[in-house]
Tab-separated table of C-alpha atoms in Angstrom:
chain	number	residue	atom	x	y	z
A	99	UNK	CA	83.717	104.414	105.347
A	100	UNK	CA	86.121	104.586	102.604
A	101	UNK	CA	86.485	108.102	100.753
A	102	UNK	CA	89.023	109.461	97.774
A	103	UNK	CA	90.970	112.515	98.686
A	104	UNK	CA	92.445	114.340	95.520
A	105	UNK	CA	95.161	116.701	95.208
A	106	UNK	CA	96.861	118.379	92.445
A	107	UNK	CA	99.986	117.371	90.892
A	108	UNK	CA	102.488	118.930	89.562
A	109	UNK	CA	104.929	116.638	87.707
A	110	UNK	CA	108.014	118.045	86.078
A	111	UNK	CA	108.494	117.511	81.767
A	112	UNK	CA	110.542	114.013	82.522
A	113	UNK	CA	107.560	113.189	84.529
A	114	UNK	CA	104.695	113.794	82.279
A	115	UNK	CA	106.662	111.580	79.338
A	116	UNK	CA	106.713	108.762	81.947
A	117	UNK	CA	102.814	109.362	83.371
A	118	UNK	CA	102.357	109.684	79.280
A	119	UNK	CA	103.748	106.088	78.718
A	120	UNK	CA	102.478	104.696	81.772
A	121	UNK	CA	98.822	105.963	80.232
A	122	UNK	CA	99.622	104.160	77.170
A	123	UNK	CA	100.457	100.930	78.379
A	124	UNK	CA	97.978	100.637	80.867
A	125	UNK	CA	95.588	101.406	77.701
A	126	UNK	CA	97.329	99.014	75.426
A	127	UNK	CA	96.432	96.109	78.069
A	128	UNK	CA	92.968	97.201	78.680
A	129	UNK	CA	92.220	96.960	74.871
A	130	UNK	CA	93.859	93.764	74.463
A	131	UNK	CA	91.980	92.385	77.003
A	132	UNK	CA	88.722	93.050	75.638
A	133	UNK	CA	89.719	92.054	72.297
A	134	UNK	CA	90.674	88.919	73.565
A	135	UNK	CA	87.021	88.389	75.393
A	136	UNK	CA	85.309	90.043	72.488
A	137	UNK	CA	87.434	87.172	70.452
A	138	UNK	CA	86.002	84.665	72.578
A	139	UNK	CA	82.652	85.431	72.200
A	140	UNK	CA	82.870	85.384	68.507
A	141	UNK	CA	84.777	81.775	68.558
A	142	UNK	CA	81.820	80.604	71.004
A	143	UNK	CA	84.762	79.762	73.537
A	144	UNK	CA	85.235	80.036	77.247
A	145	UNK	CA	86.073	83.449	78.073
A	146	UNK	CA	89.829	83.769	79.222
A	147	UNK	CA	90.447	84.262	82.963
A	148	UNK	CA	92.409	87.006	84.562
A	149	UNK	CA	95.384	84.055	85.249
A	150	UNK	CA	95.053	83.211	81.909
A	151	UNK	CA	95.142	86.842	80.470
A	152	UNK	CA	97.788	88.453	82.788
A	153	UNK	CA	99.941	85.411	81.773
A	154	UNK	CA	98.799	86.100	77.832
A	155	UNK	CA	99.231	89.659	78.247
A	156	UNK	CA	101.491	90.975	80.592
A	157	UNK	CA	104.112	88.427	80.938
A	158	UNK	CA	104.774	86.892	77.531
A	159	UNK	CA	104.113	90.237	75.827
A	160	UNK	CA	107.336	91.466	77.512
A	161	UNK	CA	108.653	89.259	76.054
A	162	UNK	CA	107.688	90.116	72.301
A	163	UNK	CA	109.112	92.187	69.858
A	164	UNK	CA	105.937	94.380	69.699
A	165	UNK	CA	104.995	94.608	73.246
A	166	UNK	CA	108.443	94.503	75.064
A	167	UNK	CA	107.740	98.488	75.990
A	168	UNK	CA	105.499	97.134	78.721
A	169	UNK	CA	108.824	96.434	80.667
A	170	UNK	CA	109.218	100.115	81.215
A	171	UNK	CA	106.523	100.567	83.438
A	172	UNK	CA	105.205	98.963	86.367
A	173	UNK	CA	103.472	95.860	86.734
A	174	UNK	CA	100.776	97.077	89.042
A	175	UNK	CA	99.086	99.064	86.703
A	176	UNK	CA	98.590	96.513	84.199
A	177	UNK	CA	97.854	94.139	86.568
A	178	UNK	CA	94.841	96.722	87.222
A	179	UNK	CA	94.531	97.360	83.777
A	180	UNK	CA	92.933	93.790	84.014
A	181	UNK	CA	91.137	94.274	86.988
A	182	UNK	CA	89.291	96.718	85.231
A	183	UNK	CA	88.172	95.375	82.339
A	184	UNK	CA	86.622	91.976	84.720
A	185	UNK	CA	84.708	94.599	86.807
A	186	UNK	CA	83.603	96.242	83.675
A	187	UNK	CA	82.232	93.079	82.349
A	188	UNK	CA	80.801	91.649	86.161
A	189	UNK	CA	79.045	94.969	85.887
A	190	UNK	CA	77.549	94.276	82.266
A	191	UNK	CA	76.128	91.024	83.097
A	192	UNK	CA	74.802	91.870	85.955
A	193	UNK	CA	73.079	94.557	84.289
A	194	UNK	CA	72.158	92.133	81.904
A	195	UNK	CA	70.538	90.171	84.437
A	196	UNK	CA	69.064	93.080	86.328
A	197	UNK	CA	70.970	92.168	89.544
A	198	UNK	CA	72.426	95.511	89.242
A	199	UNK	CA	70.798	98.677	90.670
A	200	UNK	CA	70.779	102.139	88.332
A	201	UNK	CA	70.654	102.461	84.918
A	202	UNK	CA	71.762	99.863	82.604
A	203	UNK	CA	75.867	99.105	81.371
A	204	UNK	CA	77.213	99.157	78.112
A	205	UNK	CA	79.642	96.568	76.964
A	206	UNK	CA	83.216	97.565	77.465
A	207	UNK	CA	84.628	99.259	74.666
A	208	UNK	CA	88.728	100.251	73.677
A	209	UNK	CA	89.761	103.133	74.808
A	210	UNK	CA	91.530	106.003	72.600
A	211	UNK	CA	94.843	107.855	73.489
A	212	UNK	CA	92.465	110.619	72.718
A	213	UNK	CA	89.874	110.187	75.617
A	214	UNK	CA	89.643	113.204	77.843
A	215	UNK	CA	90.342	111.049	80.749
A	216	UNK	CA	93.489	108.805	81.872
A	217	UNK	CA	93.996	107.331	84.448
A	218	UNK	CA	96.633	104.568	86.222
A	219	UNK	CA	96.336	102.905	89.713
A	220	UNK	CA	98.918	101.856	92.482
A	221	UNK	CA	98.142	100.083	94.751
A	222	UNK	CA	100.585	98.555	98.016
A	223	UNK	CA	102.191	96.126	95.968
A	224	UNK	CA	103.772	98.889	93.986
A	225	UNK	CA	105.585	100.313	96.587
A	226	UNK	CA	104.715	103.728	96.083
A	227	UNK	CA	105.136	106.333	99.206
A	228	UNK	CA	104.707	109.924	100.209
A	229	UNK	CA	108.504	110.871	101.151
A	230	UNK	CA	109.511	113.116	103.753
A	231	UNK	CA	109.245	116.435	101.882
A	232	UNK	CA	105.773	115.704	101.162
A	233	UNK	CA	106.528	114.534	97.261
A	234	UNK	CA	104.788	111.126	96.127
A	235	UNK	CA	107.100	108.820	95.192
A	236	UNK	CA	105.901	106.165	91.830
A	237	UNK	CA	107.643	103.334	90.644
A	238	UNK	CA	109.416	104.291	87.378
A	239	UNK	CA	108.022	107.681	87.442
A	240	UNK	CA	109.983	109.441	90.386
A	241	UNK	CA	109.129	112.099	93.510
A	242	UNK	CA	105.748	114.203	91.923
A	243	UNK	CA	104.856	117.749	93.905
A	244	UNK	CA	101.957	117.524	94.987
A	245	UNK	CA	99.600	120.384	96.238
A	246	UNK	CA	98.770	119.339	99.653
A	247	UNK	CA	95.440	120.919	100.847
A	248	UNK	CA	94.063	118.919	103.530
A	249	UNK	CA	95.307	116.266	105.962
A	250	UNK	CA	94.688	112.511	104.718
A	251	UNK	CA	92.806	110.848	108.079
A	252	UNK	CA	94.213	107.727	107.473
A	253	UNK	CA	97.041	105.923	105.468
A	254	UNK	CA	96.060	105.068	101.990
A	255	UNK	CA	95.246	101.633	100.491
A	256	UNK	CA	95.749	102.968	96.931
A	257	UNK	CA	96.618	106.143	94.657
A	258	UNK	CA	95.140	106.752	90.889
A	259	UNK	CA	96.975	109.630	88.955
A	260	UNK	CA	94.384	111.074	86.692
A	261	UNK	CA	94.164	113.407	84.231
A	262	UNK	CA	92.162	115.367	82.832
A	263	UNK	CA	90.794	116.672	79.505
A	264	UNK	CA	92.123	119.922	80.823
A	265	UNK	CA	95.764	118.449	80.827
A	266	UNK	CA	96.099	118.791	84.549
A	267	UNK	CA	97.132	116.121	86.778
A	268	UNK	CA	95.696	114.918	90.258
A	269	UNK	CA	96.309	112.072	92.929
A	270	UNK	CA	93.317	110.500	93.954
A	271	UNK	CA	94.229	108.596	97.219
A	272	UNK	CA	91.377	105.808	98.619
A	273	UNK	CA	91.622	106.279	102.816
A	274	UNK	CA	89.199	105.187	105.895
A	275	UNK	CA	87.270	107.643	107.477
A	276	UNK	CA	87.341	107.295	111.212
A	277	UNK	CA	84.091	107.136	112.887
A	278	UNK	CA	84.880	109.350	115.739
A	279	UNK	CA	86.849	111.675	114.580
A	280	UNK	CA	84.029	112.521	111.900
A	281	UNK	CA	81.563	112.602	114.607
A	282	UNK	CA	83.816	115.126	116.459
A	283	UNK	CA	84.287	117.362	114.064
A	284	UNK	CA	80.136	118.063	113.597
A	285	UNK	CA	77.765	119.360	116.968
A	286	UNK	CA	75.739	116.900	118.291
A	287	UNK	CA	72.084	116.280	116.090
A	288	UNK	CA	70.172	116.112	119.390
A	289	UNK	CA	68.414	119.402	119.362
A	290	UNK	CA	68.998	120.805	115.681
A	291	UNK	CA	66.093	120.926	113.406
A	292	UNK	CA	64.981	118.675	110.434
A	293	UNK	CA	64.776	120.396	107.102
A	294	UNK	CA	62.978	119.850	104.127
A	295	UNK	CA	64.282	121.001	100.668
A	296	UNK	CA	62.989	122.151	97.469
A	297	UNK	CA	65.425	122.364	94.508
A	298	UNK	CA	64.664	124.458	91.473
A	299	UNK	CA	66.217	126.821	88.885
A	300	UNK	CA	65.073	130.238	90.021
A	301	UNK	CA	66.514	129.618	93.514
A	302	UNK	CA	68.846	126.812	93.903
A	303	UNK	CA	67.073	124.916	96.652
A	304	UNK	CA	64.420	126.633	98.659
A	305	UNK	CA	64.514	125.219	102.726
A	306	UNK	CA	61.358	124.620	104.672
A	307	UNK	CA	62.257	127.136	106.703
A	308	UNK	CA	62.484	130.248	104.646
A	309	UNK	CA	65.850	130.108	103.292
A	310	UNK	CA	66.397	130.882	99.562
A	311	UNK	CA	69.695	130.043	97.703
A	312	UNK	CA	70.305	131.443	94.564
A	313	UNK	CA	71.298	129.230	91.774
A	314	UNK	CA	74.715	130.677	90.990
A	315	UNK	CA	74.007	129.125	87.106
A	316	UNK	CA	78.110	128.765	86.679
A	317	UNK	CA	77.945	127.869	83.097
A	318	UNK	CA	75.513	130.620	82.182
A	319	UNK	CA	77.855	133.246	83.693
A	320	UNK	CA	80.577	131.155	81.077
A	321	UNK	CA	78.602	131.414	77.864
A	322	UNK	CA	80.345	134.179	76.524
A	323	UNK	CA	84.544	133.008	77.274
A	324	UNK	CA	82.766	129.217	75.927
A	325	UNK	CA	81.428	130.652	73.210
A	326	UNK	CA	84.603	132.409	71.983
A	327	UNK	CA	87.264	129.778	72.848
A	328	UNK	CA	84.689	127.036	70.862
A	329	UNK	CA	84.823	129.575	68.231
A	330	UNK	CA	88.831	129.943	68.002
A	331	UNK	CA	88.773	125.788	67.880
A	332	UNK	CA	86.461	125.380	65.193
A	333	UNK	CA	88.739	127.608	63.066
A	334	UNK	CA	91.915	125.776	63.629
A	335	UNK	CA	93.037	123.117	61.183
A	336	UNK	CA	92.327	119.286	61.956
A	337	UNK	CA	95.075	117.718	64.181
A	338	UNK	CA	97.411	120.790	64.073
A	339	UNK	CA	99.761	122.129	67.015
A	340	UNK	CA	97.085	125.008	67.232
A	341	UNK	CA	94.241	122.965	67.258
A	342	UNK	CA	95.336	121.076	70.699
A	343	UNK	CA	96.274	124.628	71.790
A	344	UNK	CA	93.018	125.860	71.237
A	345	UNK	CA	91.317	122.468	72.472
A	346	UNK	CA	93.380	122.785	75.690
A	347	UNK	CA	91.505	126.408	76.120
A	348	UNK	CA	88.259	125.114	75.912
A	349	UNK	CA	89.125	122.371	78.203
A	350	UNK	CA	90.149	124.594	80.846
A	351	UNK	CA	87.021	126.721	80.918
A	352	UNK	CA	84.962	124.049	80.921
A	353	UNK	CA	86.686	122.525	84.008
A	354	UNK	CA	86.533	125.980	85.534
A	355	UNK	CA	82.915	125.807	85.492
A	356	UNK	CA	82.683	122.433	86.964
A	357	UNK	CA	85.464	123.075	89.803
A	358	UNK	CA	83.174	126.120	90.698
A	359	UNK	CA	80.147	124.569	90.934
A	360	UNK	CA	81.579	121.446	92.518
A	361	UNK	CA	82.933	123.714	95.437
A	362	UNK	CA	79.495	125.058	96.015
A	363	UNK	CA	77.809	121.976	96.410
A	364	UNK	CA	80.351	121.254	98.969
A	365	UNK	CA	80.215	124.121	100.951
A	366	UNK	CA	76.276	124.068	100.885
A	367	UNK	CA	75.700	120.524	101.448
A	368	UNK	CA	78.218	120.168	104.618
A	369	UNK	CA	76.756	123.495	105.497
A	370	UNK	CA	73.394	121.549	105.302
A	371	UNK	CA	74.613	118.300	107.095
A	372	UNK	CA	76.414	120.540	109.796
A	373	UNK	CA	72.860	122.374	110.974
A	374	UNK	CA	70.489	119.612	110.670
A	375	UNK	CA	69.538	116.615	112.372
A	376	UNK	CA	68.015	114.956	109.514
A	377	UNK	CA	67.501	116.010	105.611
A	378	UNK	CA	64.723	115.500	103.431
A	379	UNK	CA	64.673	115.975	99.649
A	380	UNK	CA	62.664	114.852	96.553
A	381	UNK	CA	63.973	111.905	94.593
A	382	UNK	CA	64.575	113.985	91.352
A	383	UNK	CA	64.567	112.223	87.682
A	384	UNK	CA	67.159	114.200	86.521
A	385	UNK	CA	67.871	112.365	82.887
A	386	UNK	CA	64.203	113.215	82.283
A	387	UNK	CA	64.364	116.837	83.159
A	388	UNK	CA	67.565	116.973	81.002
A	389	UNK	CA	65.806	116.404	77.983
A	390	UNK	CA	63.475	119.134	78.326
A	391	UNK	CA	63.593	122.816	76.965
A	392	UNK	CA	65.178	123.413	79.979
A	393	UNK	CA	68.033	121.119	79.801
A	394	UNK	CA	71.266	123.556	79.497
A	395	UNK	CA	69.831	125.159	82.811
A	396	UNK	CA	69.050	121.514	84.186
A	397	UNK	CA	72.597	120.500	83.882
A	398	UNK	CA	73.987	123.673	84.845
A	399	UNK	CA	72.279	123.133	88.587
A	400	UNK	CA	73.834	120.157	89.074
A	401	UNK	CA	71.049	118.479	91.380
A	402	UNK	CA	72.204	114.665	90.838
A	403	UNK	CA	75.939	115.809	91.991
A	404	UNK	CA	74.759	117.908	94.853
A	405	UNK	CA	71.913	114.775	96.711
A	406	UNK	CA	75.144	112.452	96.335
A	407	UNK	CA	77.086	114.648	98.511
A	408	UNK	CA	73.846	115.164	100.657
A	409	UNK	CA	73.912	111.593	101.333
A	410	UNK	CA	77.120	110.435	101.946
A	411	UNK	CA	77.619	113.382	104.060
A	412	UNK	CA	74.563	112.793	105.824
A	413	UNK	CA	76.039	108.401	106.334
A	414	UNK	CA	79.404	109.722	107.553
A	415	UNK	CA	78.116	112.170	110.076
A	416	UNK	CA	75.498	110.273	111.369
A	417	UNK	CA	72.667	112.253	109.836
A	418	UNK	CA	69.222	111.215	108.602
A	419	UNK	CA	68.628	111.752	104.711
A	420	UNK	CA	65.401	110.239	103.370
A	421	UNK	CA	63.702	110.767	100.106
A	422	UNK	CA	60.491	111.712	98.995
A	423	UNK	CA	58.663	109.939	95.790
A	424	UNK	CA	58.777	112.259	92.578
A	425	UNK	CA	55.084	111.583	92.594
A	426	UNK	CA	54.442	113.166	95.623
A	427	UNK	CA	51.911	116.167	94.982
A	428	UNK	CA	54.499	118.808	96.865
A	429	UNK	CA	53.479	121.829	94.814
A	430	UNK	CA	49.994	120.871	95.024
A	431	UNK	CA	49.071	120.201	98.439
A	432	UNK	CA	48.488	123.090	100.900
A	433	UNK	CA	50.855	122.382	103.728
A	434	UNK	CA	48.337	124.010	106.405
A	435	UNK	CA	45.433	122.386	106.203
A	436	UNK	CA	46.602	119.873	104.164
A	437	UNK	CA	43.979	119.938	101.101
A	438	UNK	CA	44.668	119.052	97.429
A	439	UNK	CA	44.454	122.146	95.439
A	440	UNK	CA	45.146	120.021	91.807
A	441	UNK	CA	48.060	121.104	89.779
A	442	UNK	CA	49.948	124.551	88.953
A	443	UNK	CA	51.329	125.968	85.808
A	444	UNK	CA	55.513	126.225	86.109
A	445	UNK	CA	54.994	130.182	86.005
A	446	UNK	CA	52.734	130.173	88.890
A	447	UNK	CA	55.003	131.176	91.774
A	448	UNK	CA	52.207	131.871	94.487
A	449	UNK	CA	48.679	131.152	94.880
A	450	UNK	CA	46.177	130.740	97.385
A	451	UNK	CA	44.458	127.392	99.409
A	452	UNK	CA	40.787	127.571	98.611
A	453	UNK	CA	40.119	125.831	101.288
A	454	UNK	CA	41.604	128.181	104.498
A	455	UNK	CA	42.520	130.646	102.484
A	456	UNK	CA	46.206	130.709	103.035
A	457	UNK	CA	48.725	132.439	100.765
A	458	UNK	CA	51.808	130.333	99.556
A	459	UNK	CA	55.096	130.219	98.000
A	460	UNK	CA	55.146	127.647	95.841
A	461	UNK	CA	59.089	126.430	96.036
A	462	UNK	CA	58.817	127.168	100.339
A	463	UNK	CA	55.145	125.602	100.300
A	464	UNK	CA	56.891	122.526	98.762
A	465	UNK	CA	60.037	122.431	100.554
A	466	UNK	CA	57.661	122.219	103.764
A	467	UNK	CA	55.575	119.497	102.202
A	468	UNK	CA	58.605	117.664	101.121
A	469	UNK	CA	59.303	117.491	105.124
A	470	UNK	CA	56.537	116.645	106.197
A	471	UNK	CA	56.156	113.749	103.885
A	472	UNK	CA	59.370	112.110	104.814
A	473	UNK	CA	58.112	112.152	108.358
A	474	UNK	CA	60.461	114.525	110.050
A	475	UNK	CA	58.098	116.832	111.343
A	476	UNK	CA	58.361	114.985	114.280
A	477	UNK	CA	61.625	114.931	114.708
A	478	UNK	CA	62.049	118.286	115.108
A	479	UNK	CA	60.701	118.062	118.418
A	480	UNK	CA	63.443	116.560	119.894
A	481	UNK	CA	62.568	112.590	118.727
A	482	UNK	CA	65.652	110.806	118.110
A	483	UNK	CA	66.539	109.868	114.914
A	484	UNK	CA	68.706	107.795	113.243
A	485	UNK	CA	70.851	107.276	110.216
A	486	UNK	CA	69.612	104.936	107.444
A	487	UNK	CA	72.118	102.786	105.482
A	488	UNK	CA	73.611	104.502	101.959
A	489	UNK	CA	75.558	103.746	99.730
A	490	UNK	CA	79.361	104.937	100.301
A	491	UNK	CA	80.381	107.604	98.887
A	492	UNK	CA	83.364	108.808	95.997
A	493	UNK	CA	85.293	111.589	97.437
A	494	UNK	CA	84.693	114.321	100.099
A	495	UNK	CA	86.170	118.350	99.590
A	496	UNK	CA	87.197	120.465	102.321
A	497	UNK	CA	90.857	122.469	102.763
A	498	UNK	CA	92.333	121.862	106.391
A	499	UNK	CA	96.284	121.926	105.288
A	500	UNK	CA	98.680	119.515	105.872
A	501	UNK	CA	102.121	119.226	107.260
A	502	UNK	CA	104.995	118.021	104.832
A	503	UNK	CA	107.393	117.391	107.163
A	504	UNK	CA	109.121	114.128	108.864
A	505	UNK	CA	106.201	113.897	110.984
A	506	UNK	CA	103.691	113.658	108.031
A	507	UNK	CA	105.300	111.189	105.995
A	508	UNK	CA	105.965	109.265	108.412
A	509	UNK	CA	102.233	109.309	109.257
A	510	UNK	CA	100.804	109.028	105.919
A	511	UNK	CA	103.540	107.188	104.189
A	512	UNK	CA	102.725	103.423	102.938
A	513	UNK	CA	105.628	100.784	103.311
């Protein structure tokens, strides 16, 4: 199972000029590129292949008066600059053509020196390395620190240095999980319940066994530093020193908020994963939700973000994770005797079956039903279960430290 391990960087002011340039000319290739497909199009010609292009593009630019600055940086990230613009349009025609699951692709569009997000790939051809003091070494860019926070279980295929609309740099390194190491490292599923789960905005998720987890509503604790740094930008004069300042502030909160409640859906979903044999959940249509008076609050809990890292978790730990239909009647049906009591009003938070009478809590009433309906109530009893096929998954959190000695590099270093 591949996964992307980040870590912060920290390169020094020669650095970020040459990550700065490298961003640019990466860009610069992307855009041509599309202009030359978009030109295509238009002419009612065969579109250009990546031969063709990297030729067009990469080599005889260098040699040009007004692309010769390509020279300065390395060929591997244009050469993915071009990768990247064929999988963006492979993606758009097969949305097109509706061979392509999820929601439908755009066109690709030019990017802007001003998008929040850069990013440049190396891959093995580029020779890049982690050295022995634990510094990762890029072609034309020289030895970045790097905050080291976990141990990488494999040696990498590929790094992408990102950053952010915060300003802050990160290494994003693509490595293979192993199978049993990952299976060691979580208690064996024979034995451990099955748990159905109910996610809301008064509690966070709701388990069918009790538990309630408050929603810790990150960017409603925010509203007030947001509100004033948004403030202090709007005041600041177009495209000024003081503007980017002030820009840079916002930025930064924002990402504060997101780190937070990225780290709790970490910590709750491998806390999840860890305890249960199998995980059930309601297939949730977030974008609808979103668009509803109770949007802000929506997007604040972060559901979409946290059932991704139920899943993969649940595929790489040989867990079971199944979803229930967003038309199942959950909050309607009383999970005793089973009877239909019709629907409930949002501000209804308890009521009582007509039928035997029971009293219920409408988000643990649901959570229960939401188990039951995946079929894992018999599974608890010991019935073996097994993992169903996902989708792999972006990037796994945890902090186990790692070692940045000889020992390390020579372990994780790619040749």
């Amino acid at each position: 199972m591949q996964l992307r391990y980040a870590f912060r960087l920290d390169p020094g002011p020669g650095q970020r000029v040459a990550l700065a340039r490298a961003f640019g000319c990466a860009r610069v290739v992307y855009n041509d590129a599309v202009a030359a497909r978009e030109r295509a199009r238009r002419e009612g010609a065969v579109f250009p292949s990546a031969g063709a292009l990297s030729k067009t593009l990469i080599t005889e630019a260098k040699q040009s008066p007004g692309r010769q600055w390509l020279s300065e940086v390395s060929a591997v990230i244009l050469q993915q600059a071009l990768r990247d613009v064929e999988r963006a349009y492979t993606n758009f025609f097969s949305s097109l053509k509706g061979s392509r699951q999820g929601a439908r692709v755009g066109a690709p569009r030019f990017k802007s020196k001003r998008d929040a997000r850069q990013a440049i790939r190396f891959t093995a051809n580029a020779r890049w390395k982690i050295t022995e003091a634990g510094r990762l070494l890029l072609p034309k860019i020289g030895e970045v620190k790097v905050r080291w926070s976990r141990r990488l279980p494999s040696v990498p295929s590929s790094v992408t240095v990102i950053r952010d609309a915060a300003g802050r740099f990160f290494a994003s390194f693509v490595v293979e999980s192993d199978p049993d190491a990952d299976l060691a490292r979580m208690p064996d599923a024979d034995g451990l319940p099955s748990v159905g789960i109910d996610l809301g905005l008064t509690h966070f998720a709701v388990l069918s066994d009790g538990t309630k987890i408050d929603s810790p509503r990150f960017l409603r604790r925010a509203e007030k530093k947001l509100k004033k740094a948004q403030r202090e930008l709007s005041r600041k004069q177009k495209r000024s020193k003081n503007q980017e300042k002030a820009r840079l502030r916002v930025a930064r909160a924002h990402a504060q908020v997101a780190d937070a409640r990225r780290e709790f859906h970490h910590q709750l979903s491998t806390q999840l994963i860890r305890e249960s044999q199998a995980v059930a959940v309601e297939d949730l249509e977030v974008k609808a939700l979103a668009r509803t008076r109770l949007g802000k609050s929506v997007h604040d809990a972060g559901w979409a973000q946290f059932l991704a890292m139920l899943e993969y978790k649940a595929q790489r730990y040989a867990r079971v994770f199944v979803k229930v239909g967003r038309f199942e009647p959950t909050s309607q049906v009383c999970s005793v005797c089973g009877v239909k009591d019709g629907p409930k009003r949002l501000h209804v938070r308890t009521w009582t079956c007509t039928h035997c009478g029971t009293v219920h809590d409408r988000d643990h009433n649901a959570a229960k039903n939401v188990k039951q309906a995946a079929g894992l109530a018999v599974t608890a009893c010991r019935a073996q279960v097994r993992p169903e096929p996902v989708p792999a998954q972006r990037e796994e959190a945890g902090s186990h430290g790692i070692h940045t000695g000889a020992r390390a590099a020579q372990r994780h270093s790619t040749r």
